[in-house]
């Protein structure tokens, strides 16, 4: 349960308790004498409880609206990150693999323009929205992609590696770029409410098993 769910649950419990308390104080026969003898005090006390009830109702609504906005912001971030991943895919194919398949020296190509991680992607790990809303399986899959992609980028940029091995590294890099994009799409669909947590976990398991 994330912080939003915990806070909202707490607010709802408090509101329910205050409502129950108000109904008890108003209707219990045990306090009838007190209500009649101290009418103003009793009304003030009920009014005070009502004020606190309204306050926590407002907090609940504010939390819900904030949660909706945070999810929208994360969807925008993940969408932008996927565009960056697609750019890296096109760069890997267009600048290295396609020319190499036509006889170009892949080592020389990479020396002139080193392979890079997708922009934005590496920053997701420290993003507060990711830590708050990514599922545990989704975050583990993200770390799997990020760590392997960094290794492939490092190995691809090593000079004088045989062209055949360098091509293999870049193709493996493409595989993880595509996996990273698919993981982000699953998170986007979950955040939009189009995918349940259990279904997302199932899909992530399928994607990661394809790598073995």
PDB file of C-alpha atoms in Angstrom:
ATOM      1  CA  UNK A   1       0.000   0.000   0.000  1.00  0.00           C
ATOM      2  CA  UNK A   2       1.564   3.342  -1.070  1.00  0.00           C
ATOM      3  CA  UNK A   3       1.503   6.578   0.922  1.00  0.00           C
ATOM      4  CA  UNK A   4      -1.568   7.856  -0.905  1.00  0.00           C
ATOM      5  CA  UNK A   5      -3.596   4.755  -0.091  1.00  0.00           C
ATOM      6  CA  UNK A   6      -2.440   4.785   3.533  1.00  0.00           C
ATOM      7  CA  UNK A   7      -3.349   8.462   4.011  1.00  0.00           C
ATOM      8  CA  UNK A   8      -6.706   8.136   2.273  1.00  0.00           C
ATOM      9  CA  UNK A   9      -7.576   5.069   4.347  1.00  0.00           C
ATOM     10  CA  UNK A  10      -6.671   6.933   7.521  1.00  0.00           C
ATOM     11  CA  UNK A  11      -8.799   9.966   6.546  1.00  0.00           C
ATOM     12  CA  UNK A  12     -11.807   7.767   5.747  1.00  0.00           C
ATOM     13  CA  UNK A  13     -11.487   5.960   9.078  1.00  0.00           C
ATOM     14  CA  UNK A  14     -11.316   9.277  10.949  1.00  0.00           C
ATOM     15  CA  UNK A  15     -14.378  10.632   9.102  1.00  0.00           C
ATOM     16  CA  UNK A  16     -16.344   7.462   9.845  1.00  0.00           C
ATOM     17  CA  UNK A  17     -15.394   7.595  13.526  1.00  0.00           C
ATOM     18  CA  UNK A  18     -16.407  11.256  13.795  1.00  0.00           C
ATOM     19  CA  UNK A  19     -19.752  10.581  12.111  1.00  0.00           C
ATOM     20  CA  UNK A  20     -20.414   7.622  14.402  1.00  0.00           C
ATOM     21  CA  UNK A  21     -19.433   9.728  17.423  1.00  0.00           C
ATOM     22  CA  UNK A  22     -21.803  12.525  16.361  1.00  0.00           C
ATOM     23  CA  UNK A  23     -24.705  10.125  15.872  1.00  0.00           C
ATOM     24  CA  UNK A  24     -24.014   8.518  19.227  1.00  0.00           C
ATOM     25  CA  UNK A  25     -23.897  11.832  21.090  1.00  0.00           C
ATOM     26  CA  UNK A  26     -27.068  13.081  19.410  1.00  0.00           C
ATOM     27  CA  UNK A  27     -29.145   9.932  19.885  1.00  0.00           C
ATOM     28  CA  UNK A  28     -27.948   8.147  23.006  1.00  0.00           C
ATOM     29  CA  UNK A  29     -30.494   8.267  25.866  1.00  0.00           C
ATOM     30  CA  UNK A  30     -27.651   8.353  28.374  1.00  0.00           C
ATOM     31  CA  UNK A  31     -26.860  11.952  27.411  1.00  0.00           C
ATOM     32  CA  UNK A  32     -30.438  13.207  27.112  1.00  0.00           C
ATOM     33  CA  UNK A  33     -30.259  15.023  30.434  1.00  0.00           C
ATOM     34  CA  UNK A  34     -26.946  16.637  29.565  1.00  0.00           C
ATOM     35  CA  UNK A  35     -28.234  17.700  26.132  1.00  0.00           C
ATOM     36  CA  UNK A  36     -31.272  19.356  27.711  1.00  0.00           C
ATOM     37  CA  UNK A  37     -29.372  21.114  30.499  1.00  0.00           C
ATOM     38  CA  UNK A  38     -26.361  22.210  28.418  1.00  0.00           C
ATOM     39  CA  UNK A  39     -27.909  22.726  25.029  1.00  0.00           C
ATOM     40  CA  UNK A  40     -25.477  25.411  23.817  1.00  0.00           C
ATOM     41  CA  UNK A  41     -22.408  23.523  24.985  1.00  0.00           C
ATOM     42  CA  UNK A  42     -23.659  20.366  23.351  1.00  0.00           C
ATOM     43  CA  UNK A  43     -24.441  22.150  20.062  1.00  0.00           C
ATOM     44  CA  UNK A  44     -20.996  23.754  20.107  1.00  0.00           C
ATOM     45  CA  UNK A  45     -19.369  20.373  20.634  1.00  0.00           C
ATOM     46  CA  UNK A  46     -21.355  18.814  17.774  1.00  0.00           C
ATOM     47  CA  UNK A  47     -20.468  21.788  15.577  1.00  0.00           C
ATOM     48  CA  UNK A  48     -16.796  21.267  16.414  1.00  0.00           C
ATOM     49  CA  UNK A  49     -17.003  17.605  15.443  1.00  0.00           C
ATOM     50  CA  UNK A  50     -18.728  18.583  12.188  1.00  0.00           C
ATOM     51  CA  UNK A  51     -15.926  21.035  11.430  1.00  0.00           C
ATOM     52  CA  UNK A  52     -13.297  18.338  11.901  1.00  0.00           C
ATOM     53  CA  UNK A  53     -15.373  15.949   9.805  1.00  0.00           C
ATOM     54  CA  UNK A  54     -15.497  18.479   6.983  1.00  0.00           C
ATOM     55  CA  UNK A  55     -11.753  19.077   7.334  1.00  0.00           C
ATOM     56  CA  UNK A  56     -10.909  15.396   6.872  1.00  0.00           C
ATOM     57  CA  UNK A  57     -13.388  15.049   4.017  1.00  0.00           C
ATOM     58  CA  UNK A  58     -11.595  17.954   2.313  1.00  0.00           C
ATOM     59  CA  UNK A  59      -8.233  16.285   2.965  1.00  0.00           C
ATOM     60  CA  UNK A  60      -9.520  13.072   1.394  1.00  0.00           C
ATOM     61  CA  UNK A  61     -10.711  14.895  -1.721  1.00  0.00           C
ATOM     62  CA  UNK A  62      -7.445  16.825  -1.923  1.00  0.00           C
ATOM     63  CA  UNK A  63      -5.459  13.582  -1.660  1.00  0.00           C
ATOM     64  CA  UNK A  64      -7.527  11.977  -4.414  1.00  0.00           C
ATOM     65  CA  UNK A  65      -7.038  14.960  -6.742  1.00  0.00           C
ATOM     66  CA  UNK A  66      -3.327  15.091  -5.968  1.00  0.00           C
ATOM     67  CA  UNK A  67      -3.001  11.374  -6.676  1.00  0.00           C
ATOM     68  CA  UNK A  68      -4.762  11.766 -10.029  1.00  0.00           C
ATOM     69  CA  UNK A  69      -2.434  14.628 -11.012  1.00  0.00           C
ATOM     70  CA  UNK A  70       0.672  12.738  -9.899  1.00  0.00           C
ATOM     71  CA  UNK A  71      -0.324   9.743 -11.993  1.00  0.00           C
ATOM     72  CA  UNK A  72      -0.930  11.998 -15.006  1.00  0.00           C
ATOM     73  CA  UNK A  73       2.525  13.515 -14.556  1.00  0.00           C
ATOM     74  CA  UNK A  74       4.117  10.079 -14.384  1.00  0.00           C
ATOM     75  CA  UNK A  75       2.264   8.991 -17.534  1.00  0.00           C
ATOM     76  CA  UNK A  76       3.684  12.055 -19.317  1.00  0.00           C
ATOM     77  CA  UNK A  77       7.195  11.250 -18.050  1.00  0.00           C
ATOM     78  CA  UNK A  78       6.991   7.595 -19.122  1.00  0.00           C
ATOM     79  CA  UNK A  79       5.592   8.595 -22.517  1.00  0.00           C
ATOM     80  CA  UNK A  80       8.492  11.020 -23.032  1.00  0.00           C
ATOM     81  CA  UNK A  81      10.928   8.335 -21.876  1.00  0.00           C
ATOM     82  CA  UNK A  82       9.547   5.889 -24.422  1.00  0.00           C
ATOM     83  CA  UNK A  83      10.064   8.463 -27.162  1.00  0.00           C
ATOM     84  CA  UNK A  84      13.676   8.700 -26.004  1.00  0.00           C
ATOM     85  CA  UNK A  85      13.984   4.894 -26.098  1.00  0.00           C
ATOM     86  CA  UNK A  86      12.580   4.825 -29.633  1.00  0.00           C
ATOM     87  CA  UNK A  87      15.117   7.474 -30.612  1.00  0.00           C
ATOM     88  CA  UNK A  88      17.902   5.244 -29.238  1.00  0.00           C
ATOM     89  CA  UNK A  89      16.498   2.293 -31.193  1.00  0.00           C
ATOM     90  CA  UNK A  90      16.535   4.281 -34.437  1.00  0.00           C
ATOM     91  CA  UNK A  91      20.023   5.621 -33.684  1.00  0.00           C
ATOM     92  CA  UNK A  92      21.377   2.112 -32.976  1.00  0.00           C
ATOM     93  CA  UNK A  93      19.972   0.750 -36.213  1.00  0.00           C
ATOM     94  CA  UNK A  94      20.560   3.793 -38.410  1.00  0.00           C
ATOM     95  CA  UNK A  95      24.036   4.793 -37.233  1.00  0.00           C
ATOM     96  CA  UNK A  96      25.629   1.421 -36.464  1.00  0.00           C
ATOM     97  CA  UNK A  97      23.859  -1.789 -37.465  1.00  0.00           C
ATOM     98  CA  UNK A  98      22.539  -0.840 -40.910  1.00  0.00           C
ATOM     99  CA  UNK A  99      25.829   0.726 -42.105  1.00  0.00           C
ATOM    100  CA  UNK A 100      27.773  -2.230 -40.644  1.00  0.00           C
ATOM    101  CA  UNK A 101      25.573  -4.671 -42.579  1.00  0.00           C
ATOM    102  CA  UNK A 102      26.661  -2.843 -45.752  1.00  0.00           C
ATOM    103  CA  UNK A 103      30.351  -3.187 -44.955  1.00  0.00           C
ATOM    104  CA  UNK A 104      31.113  -0.142 -42.792  1.00  0.00           C
ATOM    105  CA  UNK A 105      33.589  -0.516 -39.904  1.00  0.00           C
ATOM    106  CA  UNK A 106      31.329  -0.635 -36.854  1.00  0.00           C
ATOM    107  CA  UNK A 107      34.201   0.183 -34.483  1.00  0.00           C
ATOM    108  CA  UNK A 108      34.989   3.333 -36.454  1.00  0.00           C
ATOM    109  CA  UNK A 109      31.318   4.321 -36.471  1.00  0.00           C
ATOM    110  CA  UNK A 110      31.052   3.979 -32.694  1.00  0.00           C
ATOM    111  CA  UNK A 111      34.341   5.757 -32.131  1.00  0.00           C
ATOM    112  CA  UNK A 112      33.000   8.757 -34.039  1.00  0.00           C
ATOM    113  CA  UNK A 113      29.614   8.697 -32.244  1.00  0.00           C
ATOM    114  CA  UNK A 114      29.644   6.582 -29.054  1.00  0.00           C
ATOM    115  CA  UNK A 115      26.569   4.590 -28.059  1.00  0.00           C
ATOM    116  CA  UNK A 116      24.508   6.333 -25.368  1.00  0.00           C
ATOM    117  CA  UNK A 117      21.775   5.416 -22.895  1.00  0.00           C
ATOM    118  CA  UNK A 118      18.324   6.801 -23.724  1.00  0.00           C
ATOM    119  CA  UNK A 119      17.887  10.281 -22.304  1.00  0.00           C
ATOM    120  CA  UNK A 120      15.503  10.415 -19.286  1.00  0.00           C
ATOM    121  CA  UNK A 121      15.599   6.641 -18.772  1.00  0.00           C
ATOM    122  CA  UNK A 122      18.530   6.592 -16.364  1.00  0.00           C
ATOM    123  CA  UNK A 123      16.885   9.271 -14.222  1.00  0.00           C
ATOM    124  CA  UNK A 124      13.743   7.229 -13.527  1.00  0.00           C
ATOM    125  CA  UNK A 125      15.373   5.306 -10.691  1.00  0.00           C
ATOM    126  CA  UNK A 126      15.687   8.427  -8.521  1.00  0.00           C
ATOM    127  CA  UNK A 127      12.354   9.965  -9.542  1.00  0.00           C
ATOM    128  CA  UNK A 128       9.919  10.235  -6.608  1.00  0.00           C
ATOM    129  CA  UNK A 129       6.905   9.485  -8.827  1.00  0.00           C
ATOM    130  CA  UNK A 130       8.478   6.214  -9.943  1.00  0.00           C
ATOM    131  CA  UNK A 131       9.279   5.142  -6.386  1.00  0.00           C
ATOM    132  CA  UNK A 132       5.716   6.051  -5.322  1.00  0.00           C
ATOM    133  CA  UNK A 133       3.667   4.525  -8.141  1.00  0.00           C
ATOM    134  CA  UNK A 134       5.730   1.834  -9.891  1.00  0.00           C
ATOM    135  CA  UNK A 135       4.775  -1.681  -8.847  1.00  0.00           C
ATOM    136  CA  UNK A 136       7.537  -3.686  -7.173  1.00  0.00           C
ATOM    137  CA  UNK A 137       7.738  -6.048 -10.164  1.00  0.00           C
ATOM    138  CA  UNK A 138       7.723  -3.113 -12.557  1.00  0.00           C
ATOM    139  CA  UNK A 139      10.575  -1.447 -10.693  1.00  0.00           C
ATOM    140  CA  UNK A 140      12.598  -4.681 -10.601  1.00  0.00           C
ATOM    141  CA  UNK A 141      12.112  -5.029 -14.359  1.00  0.00           C
ATOM    142  CA  UNK A 142      13.224  -1.403 -14.783  1.00  0.00           C
ATOM    143  CA  UNK A 143      16.434  -2.100 -12.813  1.00  0.00           C
ATOM    144  CA  UNK A 144      17.030  -5.237 -14.893  1.00  0.00           C
ATOM    145  CA  UNK A 145      16.749  -3.207 -18.098  1.00  0.00           C
ATOM    146  CA  UNK A 146      18.768  -0.272 -16.830  1.00  0.00           C
ATOM    147  CA  UNK A 147      21.678  -2.363 -15.507  1.00  0.00           C
ATOM    148  CA  UNK A 148      21.933  -4.483 -18.658  1.00  0.00           C
ATOM    149  CA  UNK A 149      21.593  -1.504 -20.976  1.00  0.00           C
ATOM    150  CA  UNK A 150      24.407   0.296 -19.180  1.00  0.00           C
ATOM    151  CA  UNK A 151      26.581  -2.817 -19.562  1.00  0.00           C
ATOM    152  CA  UNK A 152      25.814  -3.079 -23.282  1.00  0.00           C
ATOM    153  CA  UNK A 153      26.549   0.615 -23.819  1.00  0.00           C
ATOM    154  CA  UNK A 154      29.878   0.282 -22.007  1.00  0.00           C
ATOM    155  CA  UNK A 155      30.860  -2.851 -23.943  1.00  0.00           C
ATOM    156  CA  UNK A 156      29.753  -1.383 -27.263  1.00  0.00           C
ATOM    157  CA  UNK A 157      32.013   1.629 -26.716  1.00  0.00           C
ATOM    158  CA  UNK A 158      35.106  -0.472 -25.995  1.00  0.00           C
ATOM    159  CA  UNK A 159      37.574  -0.032 -28.861  1.00  0.00           C
ATOM    160  CA  UNK A 160      38.837  -2.835 -31.108  1.00  0.00           C
ATOM    161  CA  UNK A 161      36.188  -5.431 -30.255  1.00  0.00           C
ATOM    162  CA  UNK A 162      35.604  -7.821 -33.189  1.00  0.00           C
ATOM    163  CA  UNK A 163      32.851  -6.512 -35.463  1.00  0.00           C
ATOM    164  CA  UNK A 164      30.776  -9.665 -35.082  1.00  0.00           C
ATOM    165  CA  UNK A 165      30.799  -9.381 -31.276  1.00  0.00           C
ATOM    166  CA  UNK A 166      30.066  -5.659 -31.433  1.00  0.00           C
ATOM    167  CA  UNK A 167      27.032  -6.393 -33.603  1.00  0.00           C
ATOM    168  CA  UNK A 168      25.823  -8.985 -31.097  1.00  0.00           C
ATOM    169  CA  UNK A 169      26.150  -6.466 -28.264  1.00  0.00           C
ATOM    170  CA  UNK A 170      24.119  -3.867 -30.130  1.00  0.00           C
ATOM    171  CA  UNK A 171      21.392  -6.383 -30.973  1.00  0.00           C
ATOM    172  CA  UNK A 172      21.215  -7.374 -27.303  1.00  0.00           C
ATOM    173  CA  UNK A 173      21.015  -3.685 -26.469  1.00  0.00           C
ATOM    174  CA  UNK A 174      18.061  -3.351 -28.851  1.00  0.00           C
ATOM    175  CA  UNK A 175      16.330  -6.264 -27.112  1.00  0.00           C
ATOM    176  CA  UNK A 176      16.550  -4.509 -23.764  1.00  0.00           C
ATOM    177  CA  UNK A 177      15.515  -1.167 -25.246  1.00  0.00           C
ATOM    178  CA  UNK A 178      12.338  -2.829 -26.489  1.00  0.00           C
ATOM    179  CA  UNK A 179      11.795  -4.528 -23.120  1.00  0.00           C
ATOM    180  CA  UNK A 180      12.189  -1.199 -21.317  1.00  0.00           C
ATOM    181  CA  UNK A 181       9.608   0.373 -23.610  1.00  0.00           C
ATOM    182  CA  UNK A 182       7.145  -2.483 -23.029  1.00  0.00           C
ATOM    183  CA  UNK A 183       7.571  -2.240 -19.245  1.00  0.00           C
ATOM    184  CA  UNK A 184       6.850   1.489 -19.385  1.00  0.00           C
ATOM    185  CA  UNK A 185       3.753   0.857 -21.508  1.00  0.00           C
ATOM    186  CA  UNK A 186       2.460  -1.618 -18.928  1.00  0.00           C
ATOM    187  CA  UNK A 187       2.988   0.959 -16.176  1.00  0.00           C
ATOM    188  CA  UNK A 188       1.224   3.611 -18.255  1.00  0.00           C
ATOM    189  CA  UNK A 189      -1.787   1.319 -18.786  1.00  0.00           C
ATOM    190  CA  UNK A 190      -1.885   0.491 -15.068  1.00  0.00           C
ATOM    191  CA  UNK A 191      -1.730   4.176 -14.103  1.00  0.00           C
ATOM    192  CA  UNK A 192      -4.591   4.928 -16.514  1.00  0.00           C
ATOM    193  CA  UNK A 193      -6.670   2.159 -14.956  1.00  0.00           C
ATOM    194  CA  UNK A 194      -6.661   0.046 -18.130  1.00  0.00           C
ATOM    195  CA  UNK A 195      -4.640  -2.750 -16.525  1.00  0.00           C
ATOM    196  CA  UNK A 196      -4.953  -4.416 -13.132  1.00  0.00           C
ATOM    197  CA  UNK A 197      -1.938  -5.006 -10.898  1.00  0.00           C
ATOM    198  CA  UNK A 198      -2.220  -8.792 -11.244  1.00  0.00           C
ATOM    199  CA  UNK A 199      -2.450  -8.560 -15.047  1.00  0.00           C
ATOM    200  CA  UNK A 200       0.557  -6.244 -15.151  1.00  0.00           C
ATOM    201  CA  UNK A 201       2.577  -8.683 -13.010  1.00  0.00           C
ATOM    202  CA  UNK A 202       1.601 -11.486 -15.386  1.00  0.00           C
ATOM    203  CA  UNK A 203       2.652  -9.498 -18.455  1.00  0.00           C
ATOM    204  CA  UNK A 204       5.959  -8.443 -16.875  1.00  0.00           C
ATOM    205  CA  UNK A 205       6.718 -12.084 -16.068  1.00  0.00           C
ATOM    206  CA  UNK A 206       6.079 -13.042 -19.713  1.00  0.00           C
ATOM    207  CA  UNK A 207       8.345 -10.264 -20.990  1.00  0.00           C
ATOM    208  CA  UNK A 208      11.258 -11.074 -18.689  1.00  0.00           C
ATOM    209  CA  UNK A 209      10.985 -14.817 -19.374  1.00  0.00           C
ATOM    210  CA  UNK A 210      11.538 -14.103 -23.067  1.00  0.00           C
ATOM    211  CA  UNK A 211      15.072 -12.992 -22.223  1.00  0.00           C
ATOM    212  CA  UNK A 212      16.086 -16.407 -20.871  1.00  0.00           C
TER     213      UNK A 212
END
